[in-house]
């Protein structure tokens, strides 16, 4: 298993768990994205399997690192820089089709393009249905098929934008005036799409510079996504209320949890205090 989130006290049963945020892991870069951890595994395996070339995956490492919103410092910055160079060489047909469908210049892709154009399109199928469509796009070498898949991602991304706008508008109507906003924003409703709440939370965090939690009420259980700001570790905040949570995880700036719907008011008041 590979991961980069802060692990709970009990680890899953596995022969090997590779995670720089394990308490017993000495790796110095604790801010690797999930794709960065996977890349380090490929690097190590390549010393045993000569046909495995880690550089072939650097374009995906760049996309995953920027898309995961980890700090672009140190090793992360180095990996993204190298990955952008490879991405701009257009060696992967699926990504080339995606760039063209998004209206990007295939030889001038930047980190900002990844953040605002590429990642949202690749994430859209997983948020609304299944991520298999994005995987098929990435691994398919046929230009005709990847062109078709890229257009499907365009349609899903537009649908994702519309659903996100509806959630943002609904939450905005519940918020008080800006001068009266609490230090942490919290909203939950049955109508909020579970694949969208994380994006919506990020919108309000950026707009008001406040930690934001938005949840989808699904009967007795509510599933929520959290986004935070520098100086407020949202995962540590959730840890203080772990007795009220069914499950939670993430890192300092982004996390998620499941909680009994009956405890929402208690959780909201406790986190705001």
PDB file of C-alpha atoms in Angstrom:
ATOM      1  CA  UNK A   1       0.000   0.000   0.000  1.00  0.00           C
ATOM      2  CA  UNK A   2       1.204   3.532  -0.774  1.00  0.00           C
ATOM      3  CA  UNK A   3      -0.284   6.674   0.741  1.00  0.00           C
ATOM      4  CA  UNK A   4       0.640  10.163   1.925  1.00  0.00           C
ATOM      5  CA  UNK A   5      -2.145  10.976   4.388  1.00  0.00           C
ATOM      6  CA  UNK A   6      -1.508  11.066   8.111  1.00  0.00           C
ATOM      7  CA  UNK A   7      -2.243   7.490   9.224  1.00  0.00           C
ATOM      8  CA  UNK A   8      -4.426   6.529  12.142  1.00  0.00           C
ATOM      9  CA  UNK A   9      -2.929   4.677  15.092  1.00  0.00           C
ATOM     10  CA  UNK A  10      -3.956   1.340  13.601  1.00  0.00           C
ATOM     11  CA  UNK A  11      -2.583   0.629  10.122  1.00  0.00           C
ATOM     12  CA  UNK A  12      -4.290  -1.570   7.516  1.00  0.00           C
ATOM     13  CA  UNK A  13      -3.154  -5.175   7.277  1.00  0.00           C
ATOM     14  CA  UNK A  14      -0.563  -5.347   4.499  1.00  0.00           C
ATOM     15  CA  UNK A  15       2.871  -6.791   3.812  1.00  0.00           C
ATOM     16  CA  UNK A  16       4.262  -3.324   3.057  1.00  0.00           C
ATOM     17  CA  UNK A  17       2.873   0.158   3.774  1.00  0.00           C
ATOM     18  CA  UNK A  18       4.846   2.975   2.153  1.00  0.00           C
ATOM     19  CA  UNK A  19       3.937   6.354   3.629  1.00  0.00           C
ATOM     20  CA  UNK A  20       6.373   9.148   4.569  1.00  0.00           C
ATOM     21  CA  UNK A  21       3.937  10.271   7.270  1.00  0.00           C
ATOM     22  CA  UNK A  22       4.189   7.048   9.223  1.00  0.00           C
ATOM     23  CA  UNK A  23       5.680   7.804  12.614  1.00  0.00           C
ATOM     24  CA  UNK A  24       8.486   5.318  11.988  1.00  0.00           C
ATOM     25  CA  UNK A  25       9.283   6.503   8.439  1.00  0.00           C
ATOM     26  CA  UNK A  26      12.519   8.519   8.188  1.00  0.00           C
ATOM     27  CA  UNK A  27      11.931   9.933   4.695  1.00  0.00           C
ATOM     28  CA  UNK A  28      12.557  13.693   4.961  1.00  0.00           C
ATOM     29  CA  UNK A  29       9.817  14.976   2.609  1.00  0.00           C
ATOM     30  CA  UNK A  30       6.558  14.593   4.483  1.00  0.00           C
ATOM     31  CA  UNK A  31       4.690  16.645   1.856  1.00  0.00           C
ATOM     32  CA  UNK A  32       4.894  14.205  -1.047  1.00  0.00           C
ATOM     33  CA  UNK A  33       1.598  13.825  -2.870  1.00  0.00           C
ATOM     34  CA  UNK A  34       0.148  10.346  -3.200  1.00  0.00           C
ATOM     35  CA  UNK A  35       1.501  10.173  -6.748  1.00  0.00           C
ATOM     36  CA  UNK A  36       4.913  11.217  -5.430  1.00  0.00           C
ATOM     37  CA  UNK A  37       4.991   8.256  -3.053  1.00  0.00           C
ATOM     38  CA  UNK A  38       4.030   5.928  -5.897  1.00  0.00           C
ATOM     39  CA  UNK A  39       6.809   7.437  -8.019  1.00  0.00           C
ATOM     40  CA  UNK A  40       9.391   6.796  -5.290  1.00  0.00           C
ATOM     41  CA  UNK A  41       8.285   3.157  -5.281  1.00  0.00           C
ATOM     42  CA  UNK A  42       8.729   2.977  -9.074  1.00  0.00           C
ATOM     43  CA  UNK A  43      12.190   4.518  -8.694  1.00  0.00           C
ATOM     44  CA  UNK A  44      13.192   1.811  -6.246  1.00  0.00           C
ATOM     45  CA  UNK A  45      11.676  -0.997  -8.303  1.00  0.00           C
ATOM     46  CA  UNK A  46      13.549   0.215 -11.395  1.00  0.00           C
ATOM     47  CA  UNK A  47      16.844  -0.828  -9.779  1.00  0.00           C
ATOM     48  CA  UNK A  48      15.550  -4.419  -9.851  1.00  0.00           C
ATOM     49  CA  UNK A  49      13.643  -4.210 -13.166  1.00  0.00           C
ATOM     50  CA  UNK A  50      15.789  -2.442 -15.805  1.00  0.00           C
ATOM     51  CA  UNK A  51      12.883  -2.141 -18.254  1.00  0.00           C
ATOM     52  CA  UNK A  52      11.009   0.050 -15.780  1.00  0.00           C
ATOM     53  CA  UNK A  53      11.841   3.708 -16.499  1.00  0.00           C
ATOM     54  CA  UNK A  54      10.626   6.131 -13.791  1.00  0.00           C
ATOM     55  CA  UNK A  55      11.019   9.170 -16.054  1.00  0.00           C
ATOM     56  CA  UNK A  56       8.205   7.829 -18.228  1.00  0.00           C
ATOM     57  CA  UNK A  57       5.769   8.704 -15.447  1.00  0.00           C
ATOM     58  CA  UNK A  58       6.952  12.211 -14.597  1.00  0.00           C
ATOM     59  CA  UNK A  59       4.132  13.872 -16.584  1.00  0.00           C
ATOM     60  CA  UNK A  60       1.618  12.059 -14.383  1.00  0.00           C
ATOM     61  CA  UNK A  61       3.631  12.908 -11.270  1.00  0.00           C
ATOM     62  CA  UNK A  62       3.432  16.606 -12.136  1.00  0.00           C
ATOM     63  CA  UNK A  63      -0.323  16.431 -12.711  1.00  0.00           C
ATOM     64  CA  UNK A  64      -0.955  14.491  -9.500  1.00  0.00           C
ATOM     65  CA  UNK A  65       1.304  16.682  -7.366  1.00  0.00           C
ATOM     66  CA  UNK A  66      -0.254  19.960  -8.494  1.00  0.00           C
ATOM     67  CA  UNK A  67      -3.743  18.474  -8.419  1.00  0.00           C
ATOM     68  CA  UNK A  68      -3.284  17.262  -4.847  1.00  0.00           C
ATOM     69  CA  UNK A  69      -2.509  20.842  -3.741  1.00  0.00           C
ATOM     70  CA  UNK A  70       0.611  19.908  -1.779  1.00  0.00           C
ATOM     71  CA  UNK A  71       3.301  22.577  -1.190  1.00  0.00           C
ATOM     72  CA  UNK A  72       5.340  23.092  -4.366  1.00  0.00           C
ATOM     73  CA  UNK A  73       8.605  23.314  -2.473  1.00  0.00           C
ATOM     74  CA  UNK A  74      11.774  21.229  -2.409  1.00  0.00           C
ATOM     75  CA  UNK A  75      11.366  17.797  -3.944  1.00  0.00           C
ATOM     76  CA  UNK A  76       7.773  18.484  -4.995  1.00  0.00           C
ATOM     77  CA  UNK A  77       8.879  21.525  -6.963  1.00  0.00           C
ATOM     78  CA  UNK A  78      11.679  19.505  -8.565  1.00  0.00           C
ATOM     79  CA  UNK A  79       9.314  16.708  -9.596  1.00  0.00           C
ATOM     80  CA  UNK A  80       6.759  19.125 -11.037  1.00  0.00           C
ATOM     81  CA  UNK A  81       9.453  20.972 -12.989  1.00  0.00           C
ATOM     82  CA  UNK A  82      10.719  17.759 -14.541  1.00  0.00           C
ATOM     83  CA  UNK A  83       7.188  16.532 -15.113  1.00  0.00           C
ATOM     84  CA  UNK A  84       6.166  19.702 -16.935  1.00  0.00           C
ATOM     85  CA  UNK A  85       9.112  19.288 -19.288  1.00  0.00           C
ATOM     86  CA  UNK A  86       7.932  15.806 -20.143  1.00  0.00           C
ATOM     87  CA  UNK A  87       4.276  16.809 -20.371  1.00  0.00           C
ATOM     88  CA  UNK A  88       5.184  19.492 -22.911  1.00  0.00           C
ATOM     89  CA  UNK A  89       6.843  16.854 -25.097  1.00  0.00           C
ATOM     90  CA  UNK A  90       3.434  15.192 -25.611  1.00  0.00           C
ATOM     91  CA  UNK A  91       4.527  11.573 -25.300  1.00  0.00           C
ATOM     92  CA  UNK A  92       1.166  10.353 -24.004  1.00  0.00           C
ATOM     93  CA  UNK A  93      -1.627  10.421 -26.592  1.00  0.00           C
ATOM     94  CA  UNK A  94      -4.434  10.622 -24.054  1.00  0.00           C
ATOM     95  CA  UNK A  95      -3.030  13.722 -22.381  1.00  0.00           C
ATOM     96  CA  UNK A  96      -2.405  15.343 -25.764  1.00  0.00           C
ATOM     97  CA  UNK A  97      -6.059  14.835 -26.653  1.00  0.00           C
ATOM     98  CA  UNK A  98      -7.068  16.267 -23.289  1.00  0.00           C
ATOM     99  CA  UNK A  99      -4.894  19.363 -23.798  1.00  0.00           C
ATOM    100  CA  UNK A 100      -6.366  19.998 -27.231  1.00  0.00           C
ATOM    101  CA  UNK A 101      -9.928  19.543 -26.007  1.00  0.00           C
ATOM    102  CA  UNK A 102      -9.242  22.021 -23.200  1.00  0.00           C
ATOM    103  CA  UNK A 103      -7.892  24.582 -25.669  1.00  0.00           C
ATOM    104  CA  UNK A 104      -4.362  24.520 -24.254  1.00  0.00           C
ATOM    105  CA  UNK A 105      -1.158  24.857 -26.264  1.00  0.00           C
ATOM    106  CA  UNK A 106       0.384  21.361 -25.972  1.00  0.00           C
ATOM    107  CA  UNK A 107       3.967  22.667 -25.760  1.00  0.00           C
ATOM    108  CA  UNK A 108       3.326  25.443 -23.224  1.00  0.00           C
ATOM    109  CA  UNK A 109       1.562  23.748 -20.333  1.00  0.00           C
ATOM    110  CA  UNK A 110       2.166  25.349 -16.920  1.00  0.00           C
ATOM    111  CA  UNK A 111       1.458  24.357 -13.331  1.00  0.00           C
ATOM    112  CA  UNK A 112      -1.498  26.756 -13.405  1.00  0.00           C
ATOM    113  CA  UNK A 113      -2.875  24.914 -16.441  1.00  0.00           C
ATOM    114  CA  UNK A 114      -2.680  21.673 -14.482  1.00  0.00           C
ATOM    115  CA  UNK A 115      -4.443  23.199 -11.482  1.00  0.00           C
ATOM    116  CA  UNK A 116      -7.271  24.950 -13.316  1.00  0.00           C
ATOM    117  CA  UNK A 117      -7.678  23.035 -16.584  1.00  0.00           C
ATOM    118  CA  UNK A 118      -6.211  19.532 -16.549  1.00  0.00           C
ATOM    119  CA  UNK A 119      -6.885  18.291 -13.010  1.00  0.00           C
ATOM    120  CA  UNK A 120     -10.554  19.371 -12.952  1.00  0.00           C
ATOM    121  CA  UNK A 121     -11.184  17.475 -16.185  1.00  0.00           C
ATOM    122  CA  UNK A 122      -9.411  14.320 -15.018  1.00  0.00           C
ATOM    123  CA  UNK A 123     -11.214  14.481 -11.665  1.00  0.00           C
ATOM    124  CA  UNK A 124     -14.688  15.131 -13.081  1.00  0.00           C
ATOM    125  CA  UNK A 125     -15.593  11.488 -13.907  1.00  0.00           C
ATOM    126  CA  UNK A 126     -14.571  10.267 -10.443  1.00  0.00           C
ATOM    127  CA  UNK A 127     -16.571  13.010  -8.754  1.00  0.00           C
ATOM    128  CA  UNK A 128     -19.750  12.322 -10.709  1.00  0.00           C
ATOM    129  CA  UNK A 129     -19.530   8.621 -11.495  1.00  0.00           C
ATOM    130  CA  UNK A 130     -16.367   6.539 -12.020  1.00  0.00           C
ATOM    131  CA  UNK A 131     -12.715   7.462 -12.532  1.00  0.00           C
ATOM    132  CA  UNK A 132     -12.332   4.598 -15.029  1.00  0.00           C
ATOM    133  CA  UNK A 133     -12.950   7.032 -17.888  1.00  0.00           C
ATOM    134  CA  UNK A 134      -9.907   9.131 -16.959  1.00  0.00           C
ATOM    135  CA  UNK A 135      -7.754   6.037 -16.565  1.00  0.00           C
ATOM    136  CA  UNK A 136      -8.791   4.809 -20.004  1.00  0.00           C
ATOM    137  CA  UNK A 137      -7.915   8.190 -21.492  1.00  0.00           C
ATOM    138  CA  UNK A 138      -4.428   8.139 -19.973  1.00  0.00           C
ATOM    139  CA  UNK A 139      -3.495   4.615 -21.033  1.00  0.00           C
ATOM    140  CA  UNK A 140      -5.156   4.498 -24.461  1.00  0.00           C
ATOM    141  CA  UNK A 141      -2.716   5.089 -27.384  1.00  0.00           C
ATOM    142  CA  UNK A 142      -5.359   5.413 -30.118  1.00  0.00           C
ATOM    143  CA  UNK A 143      -5.881   9.067 -31.212  1.00  0.00           C
ATOM    144  CA  UNK A 144      -9.460   8.502 -32.345  1.00  0.00           C
ATOM    145  CA  UNK A 145     -10.489   6.881 -29.072  1.00  0.00           C
ATOM    146  CA  UNK A 146      -8.646   9.383 -26.876  1.00  0.00           C
ATOM    147  CA  UNK A 147     -10.246  12.246 -28.795  1.00  0.00           C
ATOM    148  CA  UNK A 148     -13.663  10.755 -28.043  1.00  0.00           C
ATOM    149  CA  UNK A 149     -12.773  10.202 -24.383  1.00  0.00           C
ATOM    150  CA  UNK A 150     -11.424  13.736 -24.025  1.00  0.00           C
ATOM    151  CA  UNK A 151     -14.721  15.119 -25.310  1.00  0.00           C
ATOM    152  CA  UNK A 152     -16.612  12.991 -22.783  1.00  0.00           C
ATOM    153  CA  UNK A 153     -14.435  14.504 -20.051  1.00  0.00           C
ATOM    154  CA  UNK A 154     -15.323  17.971 -21.368  1.00  0.00           C
ATOM    155  CA  UNK A 155     -19.016  17.189 -21.002  1.00  0.00           C
ATOM    156  CA  UNK A 156     -18.582  15.739 -17.506  1.00  0.00           C
ATOM    157  CA  UNK A 157     -16.445  18.683 -16.428  1.00  0.00           C
ATOM    158  CA  UNK A 158     -19.135  21.104 -17.571  1.00  0.00           C
ATOM    159  CA  UNK A 159     -21.711  19.101 -15.626  1.00  0.00           C
ATOM    160  CA  UNK A 160     -19.380  19.173 -12.600  1.00  0.00           C
ATOM    161  CA  UNK A 161     -19.141  22.983 -12.899  1.00  0.00           C
ATOM    162  CA  UNK A 162     -22.928  23.305 -12.942  1.00  0.00           C
ATOM    163  CA  UNK A 163     -23.364  21.086  -9.889  1.00  0.00           C
ATOM    164  CA  UNK A 164     -20.580  22.945  -8.072  1.00  0.00           C
ATOM    165  CA  UNK A 165     -22.221  26.294  -8.815  1.00  0.00           C
ATOM    166  CA  UNK A 166     -25.511  25.027  -7.372  1.00  0.00           C
ATOM    167  CA  UNK A 167     -23.841  23.924  -4.138  1.00  0.00           C
ATOM    168  CA  UNK A 168     -21.896  27.192  -3.847  1.00  0.00           C
ATOM    169  CA  UNK A 169     -25.052  29.240  -4.387  1.00  0.00           C
ATOM    170  CA  UNK A 170     -26.987  27.193  -1.832  1.00  0.00           C
ATOM    171  CA  UNK A 171     -24.256  27.515   0.804  1.00  0.00           C
ATOM    172  CA  UNK A 172     -23.833  31.244   0.104  1.00  0.00           C
ATOM    173  CA  UNK A 173     -27.488  31.830   0.937  1.00  0.00           C
ATOM    174  CA  UNK A 174     -26.976  30.238   4.359  1.00  0.00           C
ATOM    175  CA  UNK A 175     -23.940  32.317   5.318  1.00  0.00           C
ATOM    176  CA  UNK A 176     -24.276  35.531   7.333  1.00  0.00           C
ATOM    177  CA  UNK A 177     -22.819  38.845   6.194  1.00  0.00           C
ATOM    178  CA  UNK A 178     -19.057  38.796   5.654  1.00  0.00           C
ATOM    179  CA  UNK A 179     -18.467  40.919   8.754  1.00  0.00           C
ATOM    180  CA  UNK A 180     -20.322  38.325  10.847  1.00  0.00           C
ATOM    181  CA  UNK A 181     -18.759  35.151   9.466  1.00  0.00           C
ATOM    182  CA  UNK A 182     -17.580  32.631  12.086  1.00  0.00           C
ATOM    183  CA  UNK A 183     -13.901  31.573  12.135  1.00  0.00           C
ATOM    184  CA  UNK A 184     -14.859  28.248  10.519  1.00  0.00           C
ATOM    185  CA  UNK A 185     -17.565  27.784   7.891  1.00  0.00           C
ATOM    186  CA  UNK A 186     -19.779  24.703   8.175  1.00  0.00           C
ATOM    187  CA  UNK A 187     -22.703  23.615   5.987  1.00  0.00           C
ATOM    188  CA  UNK A 188     -24.457  20.332   5.255  1.00  0.00           C
ATOM    189  CA  UNK A 189     -27.553  19.369   3.298  1.00  0.00           C
ATOM    190  CA  UNK A 190     -29.198  16.409   1.580  1.00  0.00           C
ATOM    191  CA  UNK A 191     -28.979  18.127  -1.817  1.00  0.00           C
ATOM    192  CA  UNK A 192     -25.203  18.633  -1.902  1.00  0.00           C
ATOM    193  CA  UNK A 193     -23.546  16.164  -4.284  1.00  0.00           C
ATOM    194  CA  UNK A 194     -20.878  14.164  -2.363  1.00  0.00           C
ATOM    195  CA  UNK A 195     -18.427  14.425  -5.271  1.00  0.00           C
ATOM    196  CA  UNK A 196     -18.663  18.220  -5.296  1.00  0.00           C
ATOM    197  CA  UNK A 197     -18.497  19.259  -1.649  1.00  0.00           C
ATOM    198  CA  UNK A 198     -14.690  19.287  -1.565  1.00  0.00           C
ATOM    199  CA  UNK A 199     -14.495  21.706  -4.493  1.00  0.00           C
ATOM    200  CA  UNK A 200     -17.151  23.906  -2.920  1.00  0.00           C
ATOM    201  CA  UNK A 201     -15.317  23.915   0.402  1.00  0.00           C
ATOM    202  CA  UNK A 202     -12.147  24.994  -1.394  1.00  0.00           C
ATOM    203  CA  UNK A 203     -14.067  27.858  -3.013  1.00  0.00           C
ATOM    204  CA  UNK A 204     -15.177  29.281   0.324  1.00  0.00           C
ATOM    205  CA  UNK A 205     -11.766  28.758   1.897  1.00  0.00           C
ATOM    206  CA  UNK A 206     -10.184  30.774  -0.909  1.00  0.00           C
ATOM    207  CA  UNK A 207     -12.901  33.417  -0.894  1.00  0.00           C
ATOM    208  CA  UNK A 208     -13.093  34.086   2.833  1.00  0.00           C
ATOM    209  CA  UNK A 209      -9.719  32.735   4.043  1.00  0.00           C
ATOM    210  CA  UNK A 210     -11.454  30.496   6.551  1.00  0.00           C
ATOM    211  CA  UNK A 211     -11.445  26.731   7.109  1.00  0.00           C
ATOM    212  CA  UNK A 212     -14.563  25.305   5.501  1.00  0.00           C
ATOM    213  CA  UNK A 213     -16.469  22.059   5.945  1.00  0.00           C
ATOM    214  CA  UNK A 214     -19.292  21.075   3.605  1.00  0.00           C
ATOM    215  CA  UNK A 215     -21.163  17.820   3.983  1.00  0.00           C
ATOM    216  CA  UNK A 216     -23.726  15.635   2.265  1.00  0.00           C
ATOM    217  CA  UNK A 217     -26.452  14.366   4.588  1.00  0.00           C
ATOM    218  CA  UNK A 218     -27.299  10.784   3.641  1.00  0.00           C
ATOM    219  CA  UNK A 219     -29.895   9.744   6.184  1.00  0.00           C
ATOM    220  CA  UNK A 220     -28.274   8.831   9.515  1.00  0.00           C
ATOM    221  CA  UNK A 221     -24.730   9.479   8.225  1.00  0.00           C
ATOM    222  CA  UNK A 222     -23.175  12.657   6.855  1.00  0.00           C
ATOM    223  CA  UNK A 223     -20.088  12.621   4.645  1.00  0.00           C
ATOM    224  CA  UNK A 224     -18.082  15.851   4.612  1.00  0.00           C
ATOM    225  CA  UNK A 225     -15.015  17.373   2.985  1.00  0.00           C
ATOM    226  CA  UNK A 226     -12.803  19.956   4.646  1.00  0.00           C
ATOM    227  CA  UNK A 227     -10.402  22.577   3.297  1.00  0.00           C
ATOM    228  CA  UNK A 228      -8.221  24.749   5.480  1.00  0.00           C
ATOM    229  CA  UNK A 229      -5.733  27.605   5.569  1.00  0.00           C
ATOM    230  CA  UNK A 230      -2.103  27.916   6.740  1.00  0.00           C
ATOM    231  CA  UNK A 231      -1.971  27.975  10.514  1.00  0.00           C
ATOM    232  CA  UNK A 232      -5.059  25.829  11.082  1.00  0.00           C
ATOM    233  CA  UNK A 233      -4.490  22.092  10.852  1.00  0.00           C
ATOM    234  CA  UNK A 234      -7.908  20.725   9.984  1.00  0.00           C
ATOM    235  CA  UNK A 235      -6.871  17.125  10.608  1.00  0.00           C
ATOM    236  CA  UNK A 236      -5.724  17.936  14.155  1.00  0.00           C
ATOM    237  CA  UNK A 237      -9.038  19.731  14.723  1.00  0.00           C
ATOM    238  CA  UNK A 238     -10.952  16.640  13.640  1.00  0.00           C
ATOM    239  CA  UNK A 239      -8.745  14.490  15.861  1.00  0.00           C
ATOM    240  CA  UNK A 240     -10.028  16.385  18.909  1.00  0.00           C
ATOM    241  CA  UNK A 241     -13.546  15.230  18.031  1.00  0.00           C
ATOM    242  CA  UNK A 242     -12.733  11.714  16.905  1.00  0.00           C
ATOM    243  CA  UNK A 243     -15.230  10.246  19.380  1.00  0.00           C
ATOM    244  CA  UNK A 244     -18.007  11.864  17.319  1.00  0.00           C
ATOM    245  CA  UNK A 245     -16.662  10.603  13.975  1.00  0.00           C
ATOM    246  CA  UNK A 246     -17.194   7.265  12.296  1.00  0.00           C
ATOM    247  CA  UNK A 247     -14.138   7.695  10.097  1.00  0.00           C
ATOM    248  CA  UNK A 248     -11.805  10.530   9.149  1.00  0.00           C
ATOM    249  CA  UNK A 249      -8.502  11.190   7.410  1.00  0.00           C
ATOM    250  CA  UNK A 250      -6.482  13.560   5.267  1.00  0.00           C
ATOM    251  CA  UNK A 251      -3.797  16.110   5.996  1.00  0.00           C
ATOM    252  CA  UNK A 252      -3.411  19.618   7.417  1.00  0.00           C
ATOM    253  CA  UNK A 253      -5.150  21.497   4.582  1.00  0.00           C
ATOM    254  CA  UNK A 254      -7.603  18.920   3.249  1.00  0.00           C
ATOM    255  CA  UNK A 255      -9.510  16.169   5.007  1.00  0.00           C
ATOM    256  CA  UNK A 256     -12.763  14.272   5.042  1.00  0.00           C
ATOM    257  CA  UNK A 257     -14.945  12.436   7.526  1.00  0.00           C
ATOM    258  CA  UNK A 258     -18.129  10.477   8.125  1.00  0.00           C
ATOM    259  CA  UNK A 259     -20.199  11.286  11.189  1.00  0.00           C
ATOM    260  CA  UNK A 260     -23.650  10.438  12.536  1.00  0.00           C
ATOM    261  CA  UNK A 261     -26.006  13.144  11.276  1.00  0.00           C
ATOM    262  CA  UNK A 262     -27.328  13.539  14.812  1.00  0.00           C
ATOM    263  CA  UNK A 263     -23.949  14.903  15.963  1.00  0.00           C
ATOM    264  CA  UNK A 264     -23.602  17.594  13.260  1.00  0.00           C
ATOM    265  CA  UNK A 265     -24.677  20.515  15.467  1.00  0.00           C
ATOM    266  CA  UNK A 266     -22.365  19.416  18.280  1.00  0.00           C
ATOM    267  CA  UNK A 267     -19.459  18.964  15.866  1.00  0.00           C
ATOM    268  CA  UNK A 268     -20.051  22.353  14.248  1.00  0.00           C
ATOM    269  CA  UNK A 269     -20.201  24.253  17.537  1.00  0.00           C
ATOM    270  CA  UNK A 270     -17.130  22.458  18.876  1.00  0.00           C
ATOM    271  CA  UNK A 271     -14.992  23.146  15.808  1.00  0.00           C
ATOM    272  CA  UNK A 272     -16.016  26.804  15.651  1.00  0.00           C
ATOM    273  CA  UNK A 273     -15.104  27.312  19.305  1.00  0.00           C
TER     274      UNK A 273
END
